[in-house]
Coordinates of C-alpha atoms in Angstrom, one line a residue:
M5 CA -6.3 8.8 -21.5
H6 CA -3.4 10.3 -19.6
D7 CA -3.9 13.8 -21.0
R8 CA -7.6 13.9 -20.0
L9 CA -7.1 12.4 -16.6
F10 CA -4.3 14.7 -15.6
K11 CA -6.1 17.7 -17.0
E12 CA -8.9 16.9 -14.6
F13 CA -6.4 16.2 -11.8
L14 CA -4.8 19.7 -12.2
R15 CA -8.2 21.4 -12.5
R16 CA -9.1 19.9 -9.1
F17 CA -5.8 20.2 -7.3
L18 CA -3.8 23.0 -8.9
P19 CA -3.1 24.8 -5.6
E20 CA -2.1 21.6 -4.0
F21 CA 0.1 20.6 -6.9
M22 CA 1.9 24.0 -6.9
Q23 CA 2.4 23.9 -3.1
L24 CA 3.8 20.4 -3.3
F25 CA 6.3 21.0 -6.1
F26 CA 6.8 24.7 -6.3
P27 CA 6.2 26.1 -2.8
A28 CA 8.1 29.4 -3.3
Q29 CA 6.0 30.3 -6.3
A30 CA 2.8 29.0 -4.7
T31 CA 3.1 31.3 -1.7
R32 CA 2.9 34.3 -3.9
L33 CA -0.4 33.2 -5.5
N34 CA -3.9 33.8 -4.4
F35 CA -5.5 30.6 -5.4
S36 CA -8.9 31.8 -4.3
T37 CA -8.9 33.9 -7.5
V38 CA -8.0 31.1 -9.9
R39 CA -10.0 31.0 -13.2
F40 CA -9.5 28.2 -15.7
F41 CA -9.9 28.6 -19.3
D42 CA -12.2 25.7 -20.3
K43 CA -12.1 26.0 -24.0
E44 CA -9.0 25.3 -26.0
L45 CA -7.1 28.4 -27.1
I46 CA -6.9 29.0 -30.9
I47 CA -4.4 31.3 -32.5
N48 CA -4.8 32.0 -36.2
L49 CA -1.6 32.7 -38.1
P50 CA -1.2 32.9 -41.9
E51 CA -1.7 29.5 -43.3
Q52 CA -1.6 27.9 -39.8
E53 CA -3.9 27.5 -36.9
L54 CA -2.3 26.8 -33.6
R55 CA -4.3 25.1 -30.7
I56 CA -3.3 25.1 -27.0
T57 CA -5.3 22.3 -25.3
D58 CA -3.3 22.1 -22.1
V59 CA -4.5 23.5 -18.7
V60 CA -4.2 27.2 -18.5
A61 CA -5.3 29.1 -15.4
E62 CA -5.3 32.8 -14.6
V63 CA -4.6 33.6 -10.9
K64 CA -3.7 36.8 -9.1
T65 CA -0.8 37.3 -6.8
W66 CA -1.3 38.4 -3.3
Q67 CA 0.0 41.8 -4.4
G68 CA -3.0 42.0 -6.7
E69 CA -1.1 41.5 -10.0
T70 CA -2.5 38.9 -12.4
E71 CA -0.4 36.0 -13.7
T72 CA -1.2 33.3 -16.1
V73 CA -0.1 29.9 -15.1
L74 CA 0.5 27.3 -17.8
I75 CA 0.4 23.7 -16.8
H76 CA 1.6 21.6 -19.7
V77 CA 0.8 17.9 -19.5
E78 CA 3.3 15.7 -21.4
V79 CA 1.5 12.7 -22.5
E80 CA 3.3 9.3 -22.2
G81 CA 4.6 8.1 -25.7
R82 CA 5.5 11.5 -27.0
D83 CA 9.1 12.5 -27.8
K84 CA 10.2 14.5 -24.7
R85 CA 13.3 15.8 -26.6
T86 CA 11.0 18.3 -28.3
L87 CA 9.4 19.4 -25.1
P88 CA 11.8 22.4 -24.3
Q89 CA 11.1 24.0 -27.7
R90 CA 7.4 23.5 -27.4
M91 CA 7.3 24.9 -23.9
S92 CA 9.2 28.0 -25.2
E93 CA 6.6 28.3 -28.1
Y94 CA 3.6 27.9 -25.7
Y95 CA 5.1 30.5 -23.5
V96 CA 5.4 33.1 -26.4
L97 CA 2.0 32.4 -27.7
L98 CA 0.3 32.8 -24.3
R99 CA 2.4 35.9 -23.5
V100 CA 1.2 37.5 -26.7
L101 CA -2.4 36.2 -26.4
F102 CA -2.9 37.4 -22.8
G103 CA -0.4 40.1 -22.6
K104 CA 0.5 39.0 -19.1
P105 CA 3.5 37.1 -17.6
V106 CA 3.3 33.3 -17.8
L107 CA 4.6 30.7 -15.4
P108 CA 5.3 27.6 -17.5
I109 CA 5.3 24.2 -15.9
A110 CA 5.6 20.7 -17.4
L111 CA 4.2 17.6 -15.7
V112 CA 6.1 14.8 -17.5
L113 CA 4.8 11.2 -17.3
L114 CA 7.8 9.7 -19.1
P115 CA 10.7 8.1 -17.2
K116 CA 14.2 9.7 -17.2
A117 CA 12.9 13.2 -17.5
G118 CA 15.1 14.5 -14.7
G119 CA 12.8 14.6 -11.7
L120 CA 11.8 18.0 -10.1
T121 CA 13.9 20.8 -11.7
W122 CA 14.0 23.9 -13.7
K123 CA 14.8 23.1 -17.3
E124 CA 16.5 25.5 -19.8
Y125 CA 16.1 26.0 -23.5
T126 CA 18.4 28.2 -25.6
E127 CA 18.5 29.2 -29.2
E128 CA 21.6 30.5 -31.0
L129 CA 22.1 31.9 -34.4
L130 CA 25.5 33.0 -35.9
G131 CA 27.3 32.5 -32.8
E132 CA 24.9 34.7 -30.7
K133 CA 22.7 33.4 -27.9
L134 CA 19.3 34.8 -28.9
L135 CA 17.0 33.0 -26.5
H136 CA 17.4 31.6 -22.9
F137 CA 14.2 30.2 -21.6
R138 CA 13.3 28.4 -18.4
Y139 CA 10.5 26.3 -17.3
G140 CA 9.6 24.2 -14.2
Q141 CA 9.4 20.5 -14.7
V142 CA 8.0 17.6 -12.6
G143 CA 9.4 14.3 -13.9
V144 CA 7.2 12.4 -11.6
R145 CA 8.5 8.9 -12.5
D146 CA 12.0 9.9 -11.4
L147 CA 11.0 11.0 -7.9
S148 CA 11.1 8.9 -4.8
A149 CA 7.7 7.3 -3.8
S150 CA 8.9 6.9 -0.1
T151 CA 9.8 10.6 0.1
Y152 CA 6.3 11.7 -1.1
L153 CA 4.4 9.1 0.9
A154 CA 6.2 10.4 4.1
K155 CA 4.5 13.7 3.6
Q156 CA 1.2 12.1 4.5
D157 CA -0.5 14.3 1.8
P158 CA -3.2 12.8 -0.4
I159 CA -1.9 14.5 -3.6
A160 CA 1.6 13.5 -2.9
A161 CA 0.4 9.9 -2.1
T162 CA -1.7 9.7 -5.3
L163 CA 1.4 10.7 -7.5
A164 CA 3.6 8.3 -5.6
V165 CA 2.1 5.3 -7.3
L166 CA 3.8 6.7 -10.4
M167 CA 7.2 7.3 -8.8
K168 CA 10.3 5.1 -8.3
I169 CA 10.2 2.6 -5.4
D170 CA 13.0 1.4 -3.1
R171 CA 12.3 -1.6 -0.9
R172 CA 8.6 -1.5 -0.9
S173 CA 6.5 -3.5 -3.4
R174 CA 4.1 -1.6 -5.6
A175 CA 1.3 -3.1 -3.7
A176 CA 2.6 -1.7 -0.5
V177 CA 2.9 1.8 -2.1
K178 CA -0.6 1.6 -3.4
L179 CA -1.9 0.6 0.0
T180 CA -0.2 3.5 1.8
A181 CA -1.5 5.8 -0.9
L182 CA -5.1 4.6 -0.5
Q183 CA -4.9 4.9 3.2
T184 CA -3.6 8.5 3.0
I185 CA -6.3 9.4 0.5
T186 CA -9.3 7.9 2.4
Q187 CA -8.1 9.3 5.8
S188 CA -7.6 12.7 4.5
G189 CA -10.1 15.8 4.8
L190 CA -10.9 15.8 1.2
S191 CA -14.6 15.6 -0.1
A192 CA -15.9 12.2 -1.0
G193 CA -15.9 13.2 -4.6
D194 CA -12.2 14.2 -4.7
K195 CA -11.4 11.0 -2.7
L196 CA -13.1 8.9 -5.3
F197 CA -11.3 10.7 -8.2
L198 CA -8.0 10.1 -6.6
L199 CA -8.7 6.5 -5.9
A200 CA -9.6 6.0 -9.6
L201 CA -6.4 7.7 -10.6
V202 CA -4.4 5.4 -8.4
N203 CA -6.2 2.4 -9.6
T204 CA -5.6 3.4 -13.2
Y205 CA -1.8 3.4 -12.8
A206 CA -1.6 0.6 -10.2
P207 CA -4.5 -1.9 -10.7
T208 CA -4.5 -4.4 -7.9
A209 CA -5.0 -7.3 -10.3
L210 CA -1.5 -6.6 -11.6
L211 CA 0.2 -6.2 -8.2
S212 CA 1.7 -8.7 -5.8
D213 CA 3.2 -8.8 -2.3
P214 CA 4.4 -11.9 -0.4
R215 CA 2.6 -10.4 2.7
E216 CA -1.0 -11.6 2.6
E217 CA -2.2 -8.8 4.8
I218 CA -1.1 -6.2 2.3
M219 CA -3.1 -7.6 -0.5
R220 CA -6.1 -8.3 1.8
S221 CA -6.0 -4.6 3.1
L222 CA -6.0 -3.4 -0.5
M223 CA -9.0 -5.3 -1.4
D224 CA -10.7 -4.3 1.9
I225 CA -10.3 -0.5 1.1
E226 CA -11.6 -0.9 -2.5
V227 CA -14.5 -3.0 -1.4
S228 CA -15.4 -0.6 1.5
W229 CA -15.3 2.3 -0.9
G230 CA -17.4 0.3 -3.3
D231 CA -20.1 0.0 -0.5
K232 CA -20.0 3.7 0.0
L233 CA -20.5 4.3 -3.6
R234 CA -23.4 1.8 -3.6
E235 CA -25.1 3.6 -0.8
E236 CA -24.5 7.0 -2.4
G237 CA -25.9 5.6 -5.7
R238 CA -29.1 4.4 -3.9
E239 CA -29.6 7.7 -2.1
E240 CA -29.3 9.5 -5.5
G241 CA -31.6 7.0 -6.9
R242 CA -34.3 7.7 -4.1
K243 CA -33.9 11.5 -4.7
E244 CA -34.4 11.0 -8.5
G245 CA -37.4 8.7 -7.8
L246 CA -39.2 11.5 -6.2
K247 CA -38.9 13.3 -9.5
E248 CA -39.4 10.6 -12.1
G249 CA -41.0 7.7 -10.3
L250 CA -39.4 5.0 -8.0
E251 CA -38.5 2.6 -10.8
K252 CA -36.7 5.1 -12.9
G253 CA -35.0 6.5 -9.8
Q254 CA -33.8 3.0 -8.9
I255 CA -32.4 2.4 -12.4
Y256 CA -30.8 5.8 -12.4
G257 CA -29.1 5.2 -9.0
E258 CA -27.9 1.7 -9.8
R259 CA -26.6 2.7 -13.2
K260 CA -24.6 5.7 -11.8
L261 CA -23.3 3.4 -9.0
L262 CA -22.1 0.9 -11.5
L263 CA -20.3 3.4 -13.7
R264 CA -18.6 5.0 -10.7
L265 CA -17.5 1.5 -9.3
M266 CA -16.1 0.6 -12.6
A267 CA -14.2 3.8 -12.9
L268 CA -12.8 3.4 -9.3
M269 CA -11.8 -0.3 -9.9
F270 CA -10.5 -0.1 -13.4
G271 CA -9.9 3.5 -14.4
P272 CA -11.6 5.7 -17.0
L273 CA -14.0 3.9 -19.1
S274 CA -14.3 4.0 -23.0
E275 CA -17.2 5.8 -24.6
E276 CA -18.4 2.5 -26.1
L277 CA -18.4 0.7 -22.7
T278 CA -20.2 3.7 -21.0
Q279 CA -22.9 3.6 -23.6
R280 CA -23.4 -0.1 -23.2
I281 CA -24.0 0.5 -19.4
Q282 CA -26.3 3.4 -20.1
A283 CA -28.5 1.2 -22.3
I284 CA -29.2 -1.3 -19.5
T285 CA -32.6 -0.7 -17.9
D286 CA -32.9 -3.9 -15.7
V287 CA -32.2 -3.1 -12.1
A288 CA -31.3 -6.8 -11.5
V289 CA -28.7 -6.7 -14.2
L290 CA -27.2 -3.5 -12.9
E291 CA -27.0 -5.0 -9.3
E292 CA -25.3 -8.2 -10.6
L293 CA -22.8 -6.2 -12.5
S294 CA -22.0 -4.2 -9.5
Q295 CA -21.2 -7.3 -7.6
Q296 CA -19.1 -8.6 -10.5
V297 CA -17.0 -5.4 -10.4
V298 CA -16.0 -5.7 -6.7
Q299 CA -14.8 -9.3 -7.3
A300 CA -13.3 -9.0 -10.8
K301 CA -9.6 -8.5 -11.5
S302 CA -10.1 -6.8 -14.8
L303 CA -12.9 -5.5 -17.2
D304 CA -12.5 -8.6 -19.3
E305 CA -14.0 -10.7 -16.6
L306 CA -17.3 -8.7 -16.6
V307 CA -20.2 -10.3 -18.3
I308 CA -22.1 -7.3 -19.8
P309 CA -25.2 -8.0 -21.9
E310 CA -25.1 -6.4 -25.4
S311 CA -27.6 -3.6 -25.9
P312 CA -30.2 -4.2 -28.7
S313 CA -28.8 -1.6 -30.9
H314 CA -25.3 -3.2 -30.7
Q315 CA -26.7 -6.6 -31.4
S316 CA -28.6 -5.3 -34.5
A317 CA -25.3 -3.8 -35.7
Q318 CA -23.5 -7.1 -35.5
S319 CA -26.3 -9.1 -37.2

């Protein structure tokens, strides 16, 4: 989940990410020329096939040169002790594959990774230093939430929910993050994506704060954005209805609304759950589920009818 979510995050906000954490390098890059490699990169070696599935983007410098930026997303649960060697190997592979300079950066979601820094990796043999490699690293969980919330930047605020907190509660950090995101100049789609990311790592149902106004404000923001989603879904349904008939259009709109609401409130959905929602063709059921989502504290509280195919498989 983390890998997929942050790959999408970096594809949407690579310029902002670079400007936030590596401003000196970002000022030299013309991000209007950015081109992402959507397919995984495959390198065939004798008796071995290597795959690079991380985010790789090609972007020109303001001087007209072309550089390749590698953003390596380190997934929680992996052994970060092997990261320096892997980053050096990715660098060499990409350098050979593209024949261009590579700027290697690691976004590490594990704690105690060292914060924002440039890491080094060396290899020695027979007393000689053969390799000295450096890469940029953002150990996001070691950074200060207050420092990045103070920037009043939606990207910084989103990542702040993963950072260390001082005197604030997690609920207060999330509230400030949501307020910064919703008041920003981002598009509605980008705001919804960031809200879903925040809720994935800081679900309101697991947060607490002795100040009732904090928790109430959190719920107000989530409900108000649920209402915006509901209206957006209905509008899409009306447009779809002009093509396929009013009833089909209404089902389409309510179903899309429900899926987006669920992702916003509870984070990325499993394929199985998405298929169960896609199988619902009763508008009243979809509307009822949307109401449940706004009021529920977790997915487990939702009463979702089983699809006929799922029921047949169980019997």
